[in-house]
Tab-separated table of C-alpha atoms and ligand atoms in Angstrom:
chain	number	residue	atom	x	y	z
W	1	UNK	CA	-20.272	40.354	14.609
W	2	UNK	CA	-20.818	39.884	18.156
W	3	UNK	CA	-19.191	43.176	19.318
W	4	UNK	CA	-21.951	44.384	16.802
W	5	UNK	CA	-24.960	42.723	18.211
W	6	UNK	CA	-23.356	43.811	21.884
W	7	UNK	CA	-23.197	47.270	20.827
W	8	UNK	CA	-27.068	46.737	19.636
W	9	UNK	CA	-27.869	45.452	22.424
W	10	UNK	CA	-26.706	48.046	25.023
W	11	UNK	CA	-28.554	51.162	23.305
W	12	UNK	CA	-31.860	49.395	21.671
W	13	UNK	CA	-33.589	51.020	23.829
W	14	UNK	CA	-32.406	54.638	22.888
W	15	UNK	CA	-33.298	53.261	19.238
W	16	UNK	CA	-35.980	55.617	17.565
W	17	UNK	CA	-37.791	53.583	14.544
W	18	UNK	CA	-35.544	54.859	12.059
W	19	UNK	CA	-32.662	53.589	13.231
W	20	UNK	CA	-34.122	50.643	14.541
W	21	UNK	CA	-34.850	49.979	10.834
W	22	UNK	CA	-31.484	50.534	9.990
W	23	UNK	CA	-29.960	48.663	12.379
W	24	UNK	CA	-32.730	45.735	11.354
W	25	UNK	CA	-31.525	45.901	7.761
W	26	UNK	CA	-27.948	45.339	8.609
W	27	UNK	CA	-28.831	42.531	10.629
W	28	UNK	CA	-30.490	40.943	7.753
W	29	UNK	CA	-27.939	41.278	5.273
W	30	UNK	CA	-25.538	39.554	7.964
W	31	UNK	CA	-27.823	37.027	7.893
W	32	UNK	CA	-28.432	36.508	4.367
W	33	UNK	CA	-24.228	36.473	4.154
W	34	UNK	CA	-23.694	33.725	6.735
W	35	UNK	CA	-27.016	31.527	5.282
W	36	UNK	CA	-25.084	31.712	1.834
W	37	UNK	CA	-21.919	30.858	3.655
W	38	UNK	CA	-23.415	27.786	5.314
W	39	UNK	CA	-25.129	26.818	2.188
W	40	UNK	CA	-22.317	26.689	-0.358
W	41	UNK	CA	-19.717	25.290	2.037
W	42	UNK	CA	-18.042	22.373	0.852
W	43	UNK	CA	-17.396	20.627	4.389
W	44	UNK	CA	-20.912	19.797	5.585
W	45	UNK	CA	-21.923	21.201	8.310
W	46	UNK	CA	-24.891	20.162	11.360
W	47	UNK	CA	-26.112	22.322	13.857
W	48	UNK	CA	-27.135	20.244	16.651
W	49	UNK	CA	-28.952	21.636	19.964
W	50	UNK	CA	-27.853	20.990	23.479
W	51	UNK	CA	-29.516	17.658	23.481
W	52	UNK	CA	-27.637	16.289	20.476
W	53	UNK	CA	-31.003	16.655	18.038
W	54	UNK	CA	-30.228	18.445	14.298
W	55	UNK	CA	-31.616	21.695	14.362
W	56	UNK	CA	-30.620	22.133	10.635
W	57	UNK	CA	-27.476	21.085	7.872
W	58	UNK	CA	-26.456	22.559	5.291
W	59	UNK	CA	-26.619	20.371	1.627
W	60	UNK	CA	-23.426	19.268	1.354
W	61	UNK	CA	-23.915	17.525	5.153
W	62	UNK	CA	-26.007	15.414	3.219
W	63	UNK	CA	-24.338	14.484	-0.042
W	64	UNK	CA	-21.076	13.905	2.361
W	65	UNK	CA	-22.813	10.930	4.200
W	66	UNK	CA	-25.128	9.970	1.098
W	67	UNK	CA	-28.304	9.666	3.511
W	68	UNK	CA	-30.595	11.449	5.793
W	69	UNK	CA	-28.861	13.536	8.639
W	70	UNK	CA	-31.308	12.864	11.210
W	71	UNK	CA	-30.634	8.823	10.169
W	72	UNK	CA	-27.258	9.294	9.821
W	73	UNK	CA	-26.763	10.594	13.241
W	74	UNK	CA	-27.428	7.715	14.940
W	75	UNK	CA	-24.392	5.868	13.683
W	76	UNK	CA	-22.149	9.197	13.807
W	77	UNK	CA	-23.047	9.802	17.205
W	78	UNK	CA	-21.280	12.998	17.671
W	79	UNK	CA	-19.925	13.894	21.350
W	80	UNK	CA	-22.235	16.957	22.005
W	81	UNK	CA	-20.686	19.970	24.065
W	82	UNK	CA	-17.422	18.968	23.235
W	83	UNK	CA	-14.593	19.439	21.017
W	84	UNK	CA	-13.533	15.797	19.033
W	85	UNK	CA	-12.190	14.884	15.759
W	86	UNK	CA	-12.518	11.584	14.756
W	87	UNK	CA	-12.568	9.532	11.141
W	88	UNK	CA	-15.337	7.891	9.675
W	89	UNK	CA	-15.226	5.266	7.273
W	90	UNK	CA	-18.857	4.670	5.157
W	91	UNK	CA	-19.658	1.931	2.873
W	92	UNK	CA	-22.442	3.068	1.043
W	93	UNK	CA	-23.305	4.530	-1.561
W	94	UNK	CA	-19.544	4.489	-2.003
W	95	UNK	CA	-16.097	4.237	-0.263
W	96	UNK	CA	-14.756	6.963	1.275
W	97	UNK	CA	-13.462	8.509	4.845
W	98	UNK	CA	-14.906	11.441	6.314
W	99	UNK	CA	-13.219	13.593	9.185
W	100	UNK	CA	-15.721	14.582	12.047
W	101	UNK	CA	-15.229	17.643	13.653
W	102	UNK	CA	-17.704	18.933	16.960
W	103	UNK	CA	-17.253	22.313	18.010
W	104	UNK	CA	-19.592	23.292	20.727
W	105	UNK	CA	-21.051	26.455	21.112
W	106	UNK	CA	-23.336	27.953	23.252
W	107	UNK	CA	-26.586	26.938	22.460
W	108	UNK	CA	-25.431	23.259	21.141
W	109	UNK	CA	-22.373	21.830	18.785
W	110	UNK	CA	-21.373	22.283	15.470
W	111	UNK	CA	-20.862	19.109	13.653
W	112	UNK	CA	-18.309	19.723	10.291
W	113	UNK	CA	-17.787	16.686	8.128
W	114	UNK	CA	-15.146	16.753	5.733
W	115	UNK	CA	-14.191	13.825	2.939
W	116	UNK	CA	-10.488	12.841	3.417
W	117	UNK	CA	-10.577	9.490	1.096
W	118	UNK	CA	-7.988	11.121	-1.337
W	119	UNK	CA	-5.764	12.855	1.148
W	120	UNK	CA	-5.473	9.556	3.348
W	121	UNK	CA	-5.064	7.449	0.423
W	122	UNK	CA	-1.896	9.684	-0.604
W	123	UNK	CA	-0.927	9.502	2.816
W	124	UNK	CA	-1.057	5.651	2.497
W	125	UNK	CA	1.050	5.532	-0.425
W	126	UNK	CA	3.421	8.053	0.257
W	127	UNK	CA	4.485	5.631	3.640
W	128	UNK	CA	4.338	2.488	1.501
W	129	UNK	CA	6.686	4.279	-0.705
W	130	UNK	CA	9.327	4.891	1.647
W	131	UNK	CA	9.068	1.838	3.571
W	132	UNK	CA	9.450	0.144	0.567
W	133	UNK	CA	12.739	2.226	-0.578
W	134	UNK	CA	13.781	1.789	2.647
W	135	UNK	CA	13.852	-1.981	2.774
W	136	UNK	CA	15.250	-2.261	-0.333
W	137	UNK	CA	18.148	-0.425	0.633
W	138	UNK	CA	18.670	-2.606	3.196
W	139	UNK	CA	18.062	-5.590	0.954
W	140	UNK	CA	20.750	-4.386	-1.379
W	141	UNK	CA	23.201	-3.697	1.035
W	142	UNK	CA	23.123	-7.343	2.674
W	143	UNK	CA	23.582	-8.456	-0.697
W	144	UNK	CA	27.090	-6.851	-1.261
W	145	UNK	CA	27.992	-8.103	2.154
W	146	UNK	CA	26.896	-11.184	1.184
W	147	UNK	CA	28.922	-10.942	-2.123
W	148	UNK	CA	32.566	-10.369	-0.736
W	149	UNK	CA	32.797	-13.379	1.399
W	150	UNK	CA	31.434	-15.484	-1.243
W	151	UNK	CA	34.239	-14.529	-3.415
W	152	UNK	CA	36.789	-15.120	-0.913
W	153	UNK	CA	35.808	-18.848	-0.445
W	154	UNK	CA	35.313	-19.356	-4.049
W	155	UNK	CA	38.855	-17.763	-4.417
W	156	UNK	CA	39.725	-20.436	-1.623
W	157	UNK	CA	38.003	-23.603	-3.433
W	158	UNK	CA	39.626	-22.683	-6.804
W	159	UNK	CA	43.253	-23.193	-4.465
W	160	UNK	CA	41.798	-26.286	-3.241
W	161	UNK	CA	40.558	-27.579	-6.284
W	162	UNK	CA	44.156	-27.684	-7.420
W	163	UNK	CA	45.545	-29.673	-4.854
W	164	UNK	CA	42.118	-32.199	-5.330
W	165	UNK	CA	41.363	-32.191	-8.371
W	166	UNK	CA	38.182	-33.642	-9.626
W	167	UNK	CA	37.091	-34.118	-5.642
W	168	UNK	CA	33.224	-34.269	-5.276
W	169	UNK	CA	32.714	-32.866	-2.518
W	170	UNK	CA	34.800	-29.489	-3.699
W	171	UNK	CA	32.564	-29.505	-6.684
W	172	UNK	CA	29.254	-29.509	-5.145
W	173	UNK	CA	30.502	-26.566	-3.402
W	174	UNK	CA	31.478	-24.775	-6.534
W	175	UNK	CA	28.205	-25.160	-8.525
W	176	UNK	CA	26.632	-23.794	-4.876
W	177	UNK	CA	28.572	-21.086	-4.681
W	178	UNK	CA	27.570	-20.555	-8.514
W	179	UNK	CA	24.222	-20.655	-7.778
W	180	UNK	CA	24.402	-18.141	-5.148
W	181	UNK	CA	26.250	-15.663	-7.284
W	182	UNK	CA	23.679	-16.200	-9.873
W	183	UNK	CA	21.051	-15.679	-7.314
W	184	UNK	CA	22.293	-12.562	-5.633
W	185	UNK	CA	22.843	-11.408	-9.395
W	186	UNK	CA	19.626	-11.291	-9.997
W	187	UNK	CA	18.677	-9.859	-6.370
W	188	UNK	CA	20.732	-6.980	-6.812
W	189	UNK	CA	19.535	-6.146	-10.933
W	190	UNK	CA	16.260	-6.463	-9.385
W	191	UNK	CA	16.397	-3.986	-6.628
W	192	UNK	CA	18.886	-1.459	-8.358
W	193	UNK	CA	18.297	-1.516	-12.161
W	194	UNK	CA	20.696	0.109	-14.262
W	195	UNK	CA	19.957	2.728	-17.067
W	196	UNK	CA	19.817	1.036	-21.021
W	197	UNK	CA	22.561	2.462	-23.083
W	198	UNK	CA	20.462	3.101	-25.605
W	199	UNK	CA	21.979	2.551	-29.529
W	200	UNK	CA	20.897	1.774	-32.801
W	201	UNK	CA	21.057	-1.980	-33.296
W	202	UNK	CA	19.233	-5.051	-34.727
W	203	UNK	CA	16.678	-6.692	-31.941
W	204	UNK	CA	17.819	-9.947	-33.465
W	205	UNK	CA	21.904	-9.427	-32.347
W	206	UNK	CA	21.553	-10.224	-28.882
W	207	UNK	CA	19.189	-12.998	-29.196
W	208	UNK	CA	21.833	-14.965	-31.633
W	209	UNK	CA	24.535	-14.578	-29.201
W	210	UNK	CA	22.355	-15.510	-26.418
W	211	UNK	CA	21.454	-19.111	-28.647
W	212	UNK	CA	24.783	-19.250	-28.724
W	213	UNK	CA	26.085	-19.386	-25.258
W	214	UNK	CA	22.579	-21.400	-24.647
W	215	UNK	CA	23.751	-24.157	-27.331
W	216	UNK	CA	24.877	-26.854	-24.508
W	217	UNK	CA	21.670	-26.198	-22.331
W	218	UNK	CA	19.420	-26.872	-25.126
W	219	UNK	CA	21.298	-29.958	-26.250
W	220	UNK	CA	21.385	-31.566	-22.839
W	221	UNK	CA	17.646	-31.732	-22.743
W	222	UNK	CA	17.151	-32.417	-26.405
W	223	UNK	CA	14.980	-29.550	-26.834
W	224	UNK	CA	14.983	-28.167	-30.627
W	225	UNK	CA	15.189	-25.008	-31.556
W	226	UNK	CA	14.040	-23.172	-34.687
W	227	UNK	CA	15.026	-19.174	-34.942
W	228	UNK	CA	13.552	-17.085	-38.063
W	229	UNK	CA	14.885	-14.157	-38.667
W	230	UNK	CA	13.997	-11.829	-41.951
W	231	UNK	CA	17.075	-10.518	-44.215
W	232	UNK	CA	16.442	-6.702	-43.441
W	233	UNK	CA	14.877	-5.565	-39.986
W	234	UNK	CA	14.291	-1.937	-39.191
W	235	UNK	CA	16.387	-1.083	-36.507
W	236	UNK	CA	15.934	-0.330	-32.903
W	237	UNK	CA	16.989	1.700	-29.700
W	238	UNK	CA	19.007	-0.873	-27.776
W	239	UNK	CA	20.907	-1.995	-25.070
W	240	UNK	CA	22.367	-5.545	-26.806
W	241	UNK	CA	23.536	-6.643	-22.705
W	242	UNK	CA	20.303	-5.995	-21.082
W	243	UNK	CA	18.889	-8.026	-24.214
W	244	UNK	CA	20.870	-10.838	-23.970
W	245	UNK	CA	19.524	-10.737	-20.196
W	246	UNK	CA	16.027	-11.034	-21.731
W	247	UNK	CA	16.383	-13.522	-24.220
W	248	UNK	CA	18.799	-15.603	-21.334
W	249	UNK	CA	15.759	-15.461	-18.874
W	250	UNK	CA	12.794	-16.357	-21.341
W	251	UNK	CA	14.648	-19.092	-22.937
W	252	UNK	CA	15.587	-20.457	-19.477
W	253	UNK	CA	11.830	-20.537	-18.499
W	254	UNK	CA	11.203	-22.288	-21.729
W	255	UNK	CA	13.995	-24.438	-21.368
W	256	UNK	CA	12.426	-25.487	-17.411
W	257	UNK	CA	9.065	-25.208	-18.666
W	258	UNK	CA	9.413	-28.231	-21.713
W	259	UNK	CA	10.479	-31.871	-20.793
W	260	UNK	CA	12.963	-33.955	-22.806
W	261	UNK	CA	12.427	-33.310	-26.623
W	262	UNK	CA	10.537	-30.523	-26.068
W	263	UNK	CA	10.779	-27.420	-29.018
W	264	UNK	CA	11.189	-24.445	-28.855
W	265	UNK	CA	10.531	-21.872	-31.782
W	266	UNK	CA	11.450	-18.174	-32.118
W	267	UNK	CA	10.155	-15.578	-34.971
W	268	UNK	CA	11.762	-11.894	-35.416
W	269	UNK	CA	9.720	-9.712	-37.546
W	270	UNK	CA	8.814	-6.259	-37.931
W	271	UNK	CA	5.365	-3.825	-38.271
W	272	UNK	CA	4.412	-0.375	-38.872
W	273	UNK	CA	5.611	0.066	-35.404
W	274	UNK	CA	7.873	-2.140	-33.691
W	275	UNK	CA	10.477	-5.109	-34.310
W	276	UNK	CA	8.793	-8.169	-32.422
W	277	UNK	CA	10.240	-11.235	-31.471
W	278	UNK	CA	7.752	-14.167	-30.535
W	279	UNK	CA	8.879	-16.587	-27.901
W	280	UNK	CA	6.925	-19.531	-27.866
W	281	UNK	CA	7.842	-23.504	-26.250
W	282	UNK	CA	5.226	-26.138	-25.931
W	283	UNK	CA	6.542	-27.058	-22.261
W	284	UNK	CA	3.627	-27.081	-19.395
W	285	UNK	CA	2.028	-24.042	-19.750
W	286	UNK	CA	0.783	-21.719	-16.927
W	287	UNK	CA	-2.969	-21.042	-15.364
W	288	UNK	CA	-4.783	-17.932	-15.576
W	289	UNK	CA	-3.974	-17.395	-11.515
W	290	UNK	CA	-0.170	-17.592	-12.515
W	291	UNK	CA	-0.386	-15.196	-15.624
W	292	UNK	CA	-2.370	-12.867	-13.127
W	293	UNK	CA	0.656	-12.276	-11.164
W	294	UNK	CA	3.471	-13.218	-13.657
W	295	UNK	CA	5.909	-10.240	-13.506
W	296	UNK	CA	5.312	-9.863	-9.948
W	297	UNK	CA	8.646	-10.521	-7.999
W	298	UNK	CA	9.282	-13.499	-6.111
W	299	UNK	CA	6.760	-15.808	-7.963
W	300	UNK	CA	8.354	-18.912	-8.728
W	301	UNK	CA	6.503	-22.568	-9.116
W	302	UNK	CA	10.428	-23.994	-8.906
W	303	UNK	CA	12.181	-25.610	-5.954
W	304	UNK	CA	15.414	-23.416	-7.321
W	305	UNK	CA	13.593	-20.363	-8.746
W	306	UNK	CA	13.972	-16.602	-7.643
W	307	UNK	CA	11.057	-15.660	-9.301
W	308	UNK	CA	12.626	-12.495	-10.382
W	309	UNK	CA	13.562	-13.268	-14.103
W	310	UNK	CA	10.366	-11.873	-15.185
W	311	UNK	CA	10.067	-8.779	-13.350
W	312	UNK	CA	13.698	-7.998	-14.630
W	313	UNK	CA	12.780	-8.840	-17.994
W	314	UNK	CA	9.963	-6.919	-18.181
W	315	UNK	CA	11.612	-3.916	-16.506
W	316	UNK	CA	14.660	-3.955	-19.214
W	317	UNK	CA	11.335	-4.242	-22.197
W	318	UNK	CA	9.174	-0.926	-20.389
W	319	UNK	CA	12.803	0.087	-19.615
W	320	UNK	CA	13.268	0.255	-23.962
W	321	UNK	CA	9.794	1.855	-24.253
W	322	UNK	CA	8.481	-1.737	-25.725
W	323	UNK	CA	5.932	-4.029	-24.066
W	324	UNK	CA	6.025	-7.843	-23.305
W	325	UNK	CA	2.692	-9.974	-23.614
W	326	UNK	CA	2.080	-13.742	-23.302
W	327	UNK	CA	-0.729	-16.354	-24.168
W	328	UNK	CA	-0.786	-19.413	-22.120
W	329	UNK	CA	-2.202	-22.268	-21.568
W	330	UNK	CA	-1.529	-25.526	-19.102
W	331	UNK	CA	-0.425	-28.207	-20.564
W	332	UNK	CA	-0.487	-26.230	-24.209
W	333	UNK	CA	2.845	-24.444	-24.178
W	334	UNK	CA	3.568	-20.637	-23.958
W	335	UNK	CA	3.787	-18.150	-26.157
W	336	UNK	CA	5.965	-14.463	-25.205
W	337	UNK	CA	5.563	-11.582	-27.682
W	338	UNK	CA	7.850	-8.676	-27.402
W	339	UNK	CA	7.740	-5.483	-29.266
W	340	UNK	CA	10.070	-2.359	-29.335
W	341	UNK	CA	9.169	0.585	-31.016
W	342	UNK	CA	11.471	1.151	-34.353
W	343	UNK	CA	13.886	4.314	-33.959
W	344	UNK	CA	11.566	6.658	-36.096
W	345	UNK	CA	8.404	6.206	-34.244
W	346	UNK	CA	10.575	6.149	-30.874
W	347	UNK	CA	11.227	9.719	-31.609
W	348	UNK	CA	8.097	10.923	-32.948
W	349	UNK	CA	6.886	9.655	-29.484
W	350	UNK	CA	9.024	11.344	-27.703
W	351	UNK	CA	8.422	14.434	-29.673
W	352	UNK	CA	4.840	14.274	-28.674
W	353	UNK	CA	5.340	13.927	-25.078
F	401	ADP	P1	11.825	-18.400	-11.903
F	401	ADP	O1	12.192	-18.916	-13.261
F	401	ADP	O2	12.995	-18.195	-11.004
F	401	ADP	O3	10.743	-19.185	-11.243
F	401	ADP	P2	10.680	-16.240	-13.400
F	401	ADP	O4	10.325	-14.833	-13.041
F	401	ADP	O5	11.626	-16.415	-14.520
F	401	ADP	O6	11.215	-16.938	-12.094
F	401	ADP	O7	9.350	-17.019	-13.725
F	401	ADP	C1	8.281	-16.981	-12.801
F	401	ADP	C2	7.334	-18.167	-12.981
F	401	ADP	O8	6.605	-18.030	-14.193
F	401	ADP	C3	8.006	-19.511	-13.091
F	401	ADP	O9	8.284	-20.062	-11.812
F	401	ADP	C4	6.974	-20.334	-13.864
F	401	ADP	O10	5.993	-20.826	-12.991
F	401	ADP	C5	6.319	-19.306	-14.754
F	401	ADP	N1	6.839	-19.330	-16.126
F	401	ADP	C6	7.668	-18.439	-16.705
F	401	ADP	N2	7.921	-18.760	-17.990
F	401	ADP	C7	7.232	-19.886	-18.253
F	401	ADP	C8	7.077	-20.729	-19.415
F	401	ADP	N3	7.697	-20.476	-20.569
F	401	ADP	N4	6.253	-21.798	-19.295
F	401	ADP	C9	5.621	-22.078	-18.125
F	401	ADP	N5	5.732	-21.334	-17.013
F	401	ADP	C10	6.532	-20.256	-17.062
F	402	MG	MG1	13.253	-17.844	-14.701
C-alpha cells in the first residue's frame, strides 16, 4: 500500500484524467477493503489523534468495554505515541480482562483491545494444577519417610513390651504410634488413590464384614445397630476392600457423631438403577455450612480427626461410577445414601459414552 500511494504520488502530476480516474478507483476499493477490515475485526480497535482524542472505533471497540469509547477512555487512559500493553480488568456489564495494546503511528496511536478472560483463566488453572501436583508429591513423599521410622520404633516397643509387660507408659506409646499409622494411612489413600478392582459382587458383602470387625466399637458405646438387607440383590461392579473402607469411615462418623445409646440403622435395597445402602445415626447432626464443604479434605469438627474420611469415601463411590448424598440436620441425626449403578445399566452407560 504505501509503495502504491508513493508511486502515486511521484507522477500525479503526469496523470491525464483517465488515469487519474483509474488510479482514483483503485484507491477506493483499498479503502472500502481496509473499512470492512476495521469493521468486522474481532479485537476492537480506536484510532486516536496526536492529542489522545478518538477520531473513530470500530464496533467491536465498543461491545469489548460495554460503554461509550469517548467515556471509556478516560479510565483506559491509553499512553499516546507509544507502544504499551497492559491488562484491564472491567466490572460492568460483566467480568472479564481485556489486553490493551497502543501502537503509534504517524498521525496518532492505534488503540487494539482484545478480551483475554478465558485465556487467563486457563492460564490460572493450568498453574494451580501443577502447583497442586507438585505439593502433593512432596506431601506423599514425607509420608513414606515418615512411615519407615515409625515402624522401626514400633518394631522396638513390641521388644520392649516383652521385657515390661503391661507398662503404661509403653502402651500409650503404642496406641500413638497406632494412631499415626492410621493417620498417615489415610494421608497417603488420600493423595495417591488406587484403581477399584472392579468385580461382580453383592454391595451388602463388605458392609457385613465391616459390622463385623466394628462389633467391639459399637458395643463399647452402647450404640445399637439394626442392618436390613433383602434376600436377592442385583449385583454390582465392586471393589469389596475399598468398600469395607467406606462402610469403616461412615460408620466411624456415626459411631463419633451419637453419644452413649445412640442407634444406628442401615437399609440395603435396590431400584431400576442402582443397589443403595442408606446410612443413617441419630448422633448430633451437622449445619448447612458443614454439609457445604463436607467432602472437602481436611474438614474435621474433632480434636483427633483428619478430615479426610469423606473425601476418600466419596472418591472410592465416584471412583465405582455411584454417587453419595446426605440429609442432615443438628441435633436430628444424619442420614448417608449411597447408590451404585447395577452391572447392566453400568454397561449400557458405558456403551453410550
Ligand atoms: P473426621 O472424621 O476425621 O473429622 P471425616 O471426613 O470423616 O473426617 O468427616 C468430616 C466431618 O464431617 C467430621 O469432622 C464431622 O464434623 C462431619 N461428619 C461426618 N459424618 C458425620 C455424622 N454422621 N454426623 C455428624 N457429623 C458428621
Ligand atoms: Mg471420619
Amino acid at each position: 500500500m504505501r509503495s502504491f500511494f508513493k508511486g502515486v504520488r511521484r507522477r500525479i502530476g503526469k496523470l491525464d484524467a483517465e488515469q487519474l480516474r483509474e488510479q482514483y478507483n483503485l484507491i477506493a476499493d483499498e479503502a472500502d477493503f481496509l473499512e470492512t477490515l476495521f469493521l468486522t475485526n474481532s479485537e476492537g480497535v480506536i484510532v486516536l489523534d496526536q492529542h489522545g482524542i478518538a477520531l473513530r472505533n470500530n464496533p467491536a471497540a465498543e461491545t469489548l468495554l460495554g460503554m461509550d469509547v469517548a467515556q471509556a477512555l478516560k479510565f483506559l487512559a491509553p499512553r499516546v505515541g507509544e507502544a504499551t500493553r497492559r491488562e484491564i480488568a472491567i466490572s460492568y456489564p460483566e467480568a472479564k480482562t481485556l489486553e490493551m495494546r497502543t501502537v503509534p503511528f504517524k498521525a496518532g496511536t492505534i488503540v487494539y483491545l482484545r478480551d483475554v478472560t478465558a485465556e487467563k483463566k486457563r492460564t490460572e488453572e493450568e498453574l494451580r494444577a501443577g502447583a497442586t501436583k507438585a505439593v502433593r508429591d512432596l506431601a506423599a513423599g514425607v509420608a513414606h519417610e515418615i512411615a519407615n521410622p515409625l515402624n522401626a520404633i514400633s518394631l522396638n516397643l513390641q521388644l520392649l513390651e516383652r521385657d515390661l509387660p503391661g507398662d503404661a507408659s509403653l502402651v500409650t506409646c503404642r496406641q500413638q504410634i497406632a494412631r499415626l499409622e492410621q493417620i498417615l494411612r489415610s494421608f497417603l489413600q488420600a493423595l495417591r488413590p488406587s484403581k477399584p478392582n472392579l468385580l461382580p459382587g453383592s454391595i451388602a458383602e463388605p458392609l457385613k464384614n465391616c459390622l463385623a470387625a466394628m462389633k467391639q466399637q459399637f458395643e463399647e458405646r452402647r450404640i445399637s445397630v439394626t442392618l436390613d438387607v433383602p434376600a436377592a440383590l442385583p449385583k454390582v461392579a465392586i471393589d469389596q476392600n475399598q468398600f469395607e473402607q467406606v462402610y469403616f469411615n461412615l460408620l466411624k462418623n456415626a459411631i463419633e457423631a451419637s453419644g452413649e445409646g445412640g442407634r444406628i440403622d442401615i437399609d440395603v435395597l435396590s431400584d431400576d438403577n442402582d443397589d443403595i445402602v442408606t446410612i443413617r445415626d441419630n448422633g448430633e447432626g451437622m449445619s448447612s455450612e458443614q454439609l457445604a464443604h463436607l467432602f472437602e479434605p481436611y474438614r474435621t469438627t474433632k480434636s483427633k480427626g483428619t478430615g479426610l474420611g469423606l473425601m476418600i469415601t466419596e472418591r472410592i463411590v465416584r471412583d465405582h461410577g455411584g454417587s453419595i448424598g446426605v440429609e442432615s440436620k443438628p441435633g436430628e441425626g444424619t442420614l448417608f445414601t449411597i447408590r451404585i449403578p447395577r452391572i447392566e445399566r453400568r454397561i449400557r452407560a458405558l456403551e453410550q459414552s
